[in-house]
Amino acid sequence: MALLMRLCQRSYSTKLKDHQAALMARSLPKRQALPGVNNIIVIASGKGGVGKSTVAANFACSLAKLGARVGLLDGDIFGPTIPLMMNLHSEPRVNDKNQIIPPQNYNVKCLSMGMLTPPDGAIIWRGPLVMSAIQRLLKGADWSPLDVLVIDTPPGTGDVHLSLTQHTPITGVLLVSTPHKAAIDVTIRGAEMYHKLKVPIFGLVENMRYSICDNCNHHIEFFKPLTGSSHPKLPETLISLPLDSHIADCGESGTPVVIKHPDSEHAKLFNKLALQIWSTLQEKQGTNETAKDTNKC
């Protein structure tokens, strides 16, 4: 009994000491830049079914329309959808260096596990195989040269997200969520993971927030505002997208809405997002080049 009381009275520190952190860091992989890839942008959300793949495909195509050299990696091993949305179903070729050559459509290089497995085949893998597949698609492919590699990720905060953040320097994250509380709460938990891993977050893309009447163009709001003081941990909302059958139909037909309906309001929203992020990347590049020139002097 006395021993039990002494054990209960002991206090434990959850903060790692310097030497403990150093020991743990030895077992982690080193982040290495992808040859010829200037920026990596992750599309993420803790919640599933919020439209990450739709945002990823249209965002990548919008960047390409701005003149950027763009790649799109489908990080969802178990439920790949990028081959459908980008109309790329053939198995990719391999070059003489045993690197996968990502096929291209709409001026976007794309790669997905869905291109390497039968359409009706189920992938039943444990964590190590998933992480190995991600590394093969990421580092075993000939992506160069790219200004931006967009990575569409699965829901949650599991193996794929950890593997990406541990192996590659991520420029930033775009969070995607629907505006109802259940999705927002899970998205905030996903954001916390990236904060802890010291990965910058560009902002939030609100999806399916409203509908637009075909007759009068009136906006019909589905949700109450959830930003501001009620959710102080939410990043800045960059764009709010409508729930619209045109966006879904375009995705299912393999032609993103920014390609099929380039003058639509939906396309303008995706183009606005791409322009904002592209401008941020250009500004960052200019700052880095100035810093290099200063150091040379």
Short mmCIF file of C-alpha atoms in Angstrom, two decimals, residues 3-279:
data_model
loop_
_atom_site.label_atom_id
_atom_site.label_comp_id
_atom_site.label_asym_id
_atom_site.label_seq_id
_atom_site.Cartn_x
_atom_site.Cartn_y
_atom_site.Cartn_z
CA LEU A 3 4.52 1.56 -2.44
CA LEU A 4 1.32 2.28 -4.34
CA MET A 5 0.96 5.66 -2.60
CA ARG A 6 4.53 6.60 -3.47
CA LEU A 7 3.93 5.68 -7.12
CA CYS A 8 0.78 7.79 -7.21
CA GLN A 9 2.62 10.75 -5.73
CA ARG A 10 5.35 10.69 -8.39
CA SER A 11 5.16 13.42 -11.01
CA TYR A 12 6.09 13.00 -14.65
CA SER A 13 7.18 15.68 -17.08
CA THR A 14 5.67 15.57 -20.57
CA LYS A 15 8.21 18.05 -21.92
CA LEU A 16 11.19 16.46 -23.63
CA LYS A 17 14.64 17.47 -22.51
CA ASP A 18 17.22 18.46 -25.11
CA HIS A 19 19.08 15.17 -25.06
CA GLN A 20 15.81 13.19 -25.26
CA ALA A 21 14.67 15.16 -28.29
CA ALA A 22 18.05 14.62 -29.94
CA LEU A 23 17.84 10.86 -29.39
CA MET A 24 14.34 10.70 -30.85
CA ALA A 25 15.35 12.80 -33.85
CA ARG A 26 18.04 10.28 -34.79
CA SER A 27 15.39 7.71 -35.74
CA LEU A 28 13.39 10.12 -37.91
CA PRO A 29 14.07 10.40 -41.66
CA LYS A 30 15.73 13.54 -42.94
CA ARG A 31 13.61 15.91 -45.00
CA GLN A 32 14.98 16.02 -48.52
CA ALA A 33 13.79 18.28 -51.30
CA LEU A 34 12.46 16.60 -54.45
CA PRO A 35 14.87 17.20 -57.36
CA GLY A 36 13.46 19.86 -59.66
CA VAL A 37 10.38 20.56 -57.50
CA ASN A 38 10.31 24.09 -56.08
CA ASN A 39 7.21 23.90 -53.87
CA ILE A 40 4.99 21.22 -52.34
CA ILE A 41 1.44 22.15 -51.35
CA VAL A 42 -0.69 19.67 -49.41
CA ILE A 43 -4.49 19.64 -49.64
CA ALA A 44 -5.75 18.27 -46.34
CA SER A 45 -8.58 17.97 -43.86
CA GLY A 46 -9.19 15.74 -40.89
CA LYS A 47 -12.70 15.08 -42.21
CA GLY A 48 -13.61 12.91 -45.19
CA GLY A 49 -16.10 13.77 -47.90
CA VAL A 50 -15.47 17.52 -47.84
CA GLY A 51 -14.18 17.82 -51.41
CA LYS A 52 -10.38 17.70 -51.07
CA SER A 53 -9.87 15.93 -54.40
CA THR A 54 -12.17 18.36 -56.23
CA VAL A 55 -10.27 21.30 -54.77
CA ALA A 56 -6.90 19.66 -55.52
CA ALA A 57 -7.73 18.97 -59.18
CA ASN A 58 -9.20 22.41 -59.92
CA PHE A 59 -6.48 24.21 -57.94
CA ALA A 60 -3.75 22.36 -59.86
CA CYS A 61 -5.38 23.16 -63.22
CA SER A 62 -5.83 26.81 -62.23
CA LEU A 63 -2.14 27.06 -61.35
CA ALA A 64 -1.25 25.55 -64.70
CA LYS A 65 -3.43 28.15 -66.48
CA LEU A 66 -1.34 30.83 -64.75
CA GLY A 67 1.74 29.41 -66.44
CA ALA A 68 3.10 27.39 -63.53
CA ARG A 69 4.61 23.96 -64.07
CA VAL A 70 2.35 21.78 -61.94
CA GLY A 71 2.16 18.20 -60.72
CA LEU A 72 -0.68 16.48 -58.87
CA LEU A 73 -0.01 13.49 -56.60
CA ASP A 74 -2.90 11.41 -55.30
CA GLY A 75 -1.90 10.56 -51.74
CA ASP A 76 -5.06 8.57 -51.02
CA ILE A 77 -3.80 5.01 -51.40
CA PHE A 78 -7.06 3.28 -50.47
CA GLY A 79 -9.50 5.57 -52.30
CA PRO A 80 -7.73 7.23 -55.25
CA THR A 81 -9.94 9.61 -57.25
CA ILE A 82 -7.49 11.75 -59.21
CA PRO A 83 -7.45 9.37 -62.24
CA LEU A 84 -11.22 9.88 -62.58
CA MET A 85 -11.13 13.64 -62.11
CA MET A 86 -8.17 14.20 -64.44
CA ASN A 87 -9.23 11.56 -67.00
CA LEU A 88 -6.00 9.59 -66.75
CA HIS A 89 -6.47 5.83 -66.48
CA SER A 90 -3.53 4.25 -68.32
CA GLU A 91 -0.61 2.74 -66.46
CA PRO A 92 2.36 5.14 -66.41
CA ARG A 93 5.63 4.29 -68.13
CA VAL A 94 9.02 3.88 -66.43
CA ASN A 95 12.23 5.52 -67.67
CA ASP A 96 15.71 3.98 -67.88
CA LYS A 97 16.40 5.07 -64.28
CA ASN A 98 13.41 3.01 -63.04
CA GLN A 99 11.52 6.21 -62.30
CA ILE A 100 7.79 6.44 -62.94
CA ILE A 101 6.91 9.00 -65.62
CA PRO A 102 3.72 10.80 -64.50
CA PRO A 103 1.20 11.05 -67.34
CA GLN A 104 -0.08 14.52 -68.15
CA ASN A 105 -3.44 16.12 -68.85
CA TYR A 106 -4.54 19.77 -68.85
CA ASN A 107 -0.82 20.67 -68.52
CA VAL A 108 -0.68 18.91 -65.13
CA LYS A 109 1.53 15.88 -64.41
CA CYS A 110 -0.47 13.34 -62.39
CA LEU A 111 0.31 10.18 -60.46
CA SER A 112 -1.95 7.95 -58.40
CA MET A 113 -2.10 4.43 -57.02
CA GLY A 114 -5.30 4.19 -59.04
CA MET A 115 -3.15 4.14 -62.19
CA LEU A 116 -1.18 1.15 -60.92
CA THR A 117 -4.00 -1.11 -59.67
CA PRO A 118 -7.17 -2.55 -61.25
CA PRO A 119 -10.16 -0.17 -61.02
CA ASP A 120 -12.18 -2.67 -58.99
CA GLY A 121 -9.28 -3.93 -56.87
CA ALA A 122 -9.21 -3.34 -53.13
CA ILE A 123 -5.89 -2.36 -51.54
CA ILE A 124 -5.57 -4.07 -48.15
CA TRP A 125 -2.31 -2.86 -46.66
CA ARG A 126 -0.90 -2.05 -43.26
CA GLY A 127 0.91 1.18 -42.42
CA PRO A 128 4.45 0.28 -43.58
CA LEU A 129 3.24 -0.67 -47.06
CA VAL A 130 1.22 2.54 -47.33
CA MET A 131 4.25 4.66 -46.40
CA SER A 132 6.40 2.71 -48.85
CA ALA A 133 3.88 3.35 -51.64
CA ILE A 134 3.79 7.07 -50.86
CA GLN A 135 7.56 7.27 -51.02
CA ARG A 136 7.59 5.42 -54.34
CA LEU A 137 5.03 7.79 -55.86
CA LEU A 138 6.75 10.82 -54.37
CA LYS A 139 10.47 10.13 -54.75
CA GLY A 140 10.44 7.31 -57.29
CA ALA A 141 8.84 9.44 -60.00
CA ASP A 142 10.36 11.83 -62.52
CA TRP A 143 8.47 14.99 -61.49
CA SER A 144 11.09 17.52 -62.59
CA PRO A 145 10.79 20.31 -63.51
CA LEU A 146 7.90 21.61 -61.40
CA ASP A 147 7.07 24.92 -59.81
CA VAL A 148 4.41 23.32 -57.62
CA LEU A 149 3.56 19.75 -56.65
CA VAL A 150 0.01 19.55 -55.27
CA ILE A 151 -0.65 16.54 -53.02
CA ASP A 152 -4.20 15.37 -52.38
CA THR A 153 -4.29 13.57 -49.02
CA PRO A 154 -6.75 11.15 -47.38
CA PRO A 155 -8.84 12.06 -44.32
CA GLY A 156 -7.31 11.92 -40.86
CA THR A 157 -3.84 12.52 -39.48
CA GLY A 158 -2.27 9.14 -40.08
CA ASP A 159 0.57 7.45 -41.94
CA VAL A 160 0.34 9.41 -45.20
CA HIS A 161 0.49 12.81 -43.52
CA LEU A 162 3.34 11.80 -41.22
CA SER A 163 5.31 10.24 -44.06
CA LEU A 164 4.96 13.36 -46.18
CA THR A 165 5.98 15.78 -43.44
CA GLN A 166 8.90 13.65 -42.29
CA HIS A 167 10.42 13.05 -45.71
CA THR A 168 9.84 16.25 -47.66
CA PRO A 169 9.87 20.00 -46.97
CA ILE A 170 6.25 21.09 -47.40
CA THR A 171 5.79 24.70 -48.47
CA GLY A 172 2.30 24.95 -47.03
CA VAL A 173 -1.10 23.36 -46.47
CA LEU A 174 -4.53 24.23 -47.81
CA LEU A 175 -7.25 23.01 -45.46
CA VAL A 176 -10.63 22.04 -46.92
CA SER A 177 -13.83 21.75 -44.90
CA THR A 178 -17.57 22.11 -45.11
CA PRO A 179 -18.82 24.81 -42.70
CA HIS A 180 -20.86 22.66 -40.31
CA LYS A 181 -19.51 22.17 -36.80
CA ALA A 182 -18.80 18.43 -37.04
CA ALA A 183 -16.46 18.95 -39.99
CA ILE A 184 -14.90 22.14 -38.61
CA ASP A 185 -14.00 20.49 -35.30
CA VAL A 186 -12.21 17.64 -37.09
CA THR A 187 -10.48 20.07 -39.46
CA ILE A 188 -9.13 22.02 -36.49
CA ARG A 189 -7.61 18.80 -35.14
CA GLY A 190 -5.97 18.25 -38.51
CA ALA A 191 -4.61 21.80 -38.42
CA GLU A 192 -3.17 21.18 -34.96
CA MET A 193 -1.15 18.27 -36.34
CA TYR A 194 0.50 20.51 -38.93
CA HIS A 195 1.13 23.21 -36.31
CA LYS A 196 2.94 20.66 -34.15
CA LEU A 197 4.97 19.50 -37.14
CA LYS A 198 5.85 23.14 -37.91
CA VAL A 199 4.25 23.08 -41.38
CA PRO A 200 2.76 26.43 -42.51
CA ILE A 201 -0.97 26.64 -43.29
CA PHE A 202 -2.03 28.94 -46.13
CA GLY A 203 -5.68 29.04 -45.11
CA LEU A 204 -9.08 27.39 -45.33
CA VAL A 205 -11.23 26.56 -48.35
CA GLU A 206 -14.88 26.43 -47.35
CA ASN A 207 -16.71 23.96 -49.56
CA MET A 208 -20.47 23.51 -50.10
CA ARG A 209 -21.27 26.62 -48.08
CA TYR A 210 -24.14 27.83 -50.24
CA SER A 211 -26.10 27.21 -53.42
CA ILE A 212 -26.76 29.57 -56.34
CA CYS A 213 -30.25 29.75 -57.84
CA ASP A 214 -30.15 29.04 -61.58
CA ASN A 215 -32.95 31.52 -62.25
CA CYS A 216 -32.01 34.60 -60.22
CA ASN A 217 -28.41 33.86 -59.09
CA HIS A 218 -29.48 34.33 -55.47
CA HIS A 219 -27.15 32.78 -52.88
CA ILE A 220 -28.88 30.33 -50.54
CA GLU A 221 -26.82 29.89 -47.37
CA PHE A 222 -26.85 26.41 -45.80
CA PHE A 223 -24.84 27.08 -42.65
CA LYS A 224 -24.46 29.75 -40.00
CA PRO A 225 -21.07 31.51 -39.87
CA LEU A 226 -18.63 29.45 -37.79
CA THR A 227 -15.52 31.60 -38.09
CA GLY A 228 -14.29 34.29 -35.73
CA SER A 229 -14.52 34.08 -31.96
CA SER A 230 -16.47 30.80 -31.98
CA HIS A 231 -13.55 29.04 -33.71
CA PRO A 232 -10.40 31.07 -33.02
CA LYS A 233 -8.16 28.20 -34.15
CA LEU A 234 -9.49 28.31 -37.70
CA PRO A 235 -7.11 29.82 -40.26
CA GLU A 236 -8.20 32.54 -42.66
CA THR A 237 -10.92 31.55 -45.13
CA LEU A 238 -9.47 32.03 -48.62
CA ILE A 239 -12.56 31.17 -50.70
CA SER A 240 -16.06 29.80 -50.12
CA LEU A 241 -17.31 27.38 -52.75
CA PRO A 242 -20.95 26.56 -53.54
CA LEU A 243 -22.64 23.17 -53.54
CA ASP A 244 -23.28 22.84 -57.26
CA SER A 245 -23.98 19.93 -59.58
CA HIS A 246 -21.80 21.44 -62.32
CA ILE A 247 -18.66 21.05 -60.19
CA ALA A 248 -19.52 17.42 -59.39
CA ASP A 249 -20.48 16.56 -62.97
CA CYS A 250 -17.24 18.00 -64.31
CA GLY A 251 -15.21 15.99 -61.82
CA GLU A 252 -16.99 12.75 -62.69
CA SER A 253 -16.58 13.37 -66.42
CA GLY A 254 -12.83 13.85 -66.02
CA THR A 255 -12.80 17.53 -66.96
CA PRO A 256 -12.40 19.92 -63.98
CA VAL A 257 -14.81 22.83 -63.96
CA VAL A 258 -12.00 25.36 -64.48
CA ILE A 259 -11.29 23.62 -67.81
CA LYS A 260 -14.84 22.85 -68.96
CA HIS A 261 -16.44 26.12 -67.82
CA PRO A 262 -13.55 28.59 -67.54
CA ASP A 263 -15.81 31.66 -67.38
CA SER A 264 -18.15 30.32 -64.69
CA GLU A 265 -18.34 31.74 -61.16
CA HIS A 266 -16.98 28.45 -59.84
CA ALA A 267 -13.92 28.66 -62.06
CA LYS A 268 -13.33 32.26 -61.02
CA LEU A 269 -13.21 31.19 -57.35
CA PHE A 270 -10.62 28.48 -58.03
CA ASN A 271 -8.63 30.91 -60.18
CA LYS A 272 -8.72 33.44 -57.34
CA LEU A 273 -7.33 30.82 -54.95
CA ALA A 274 -4.59 29.82 -57.39
CA LEU A 275 -3.59 33.43 -58.04
CA GLN A 276 -3.39 34.17 -54.32
CA ILE A 277 -1.19 31.15 -53.56
CA TRP A 278 0.94 31.64 -56.69
CA SER A 279 1.56 35.28 -55.74
#
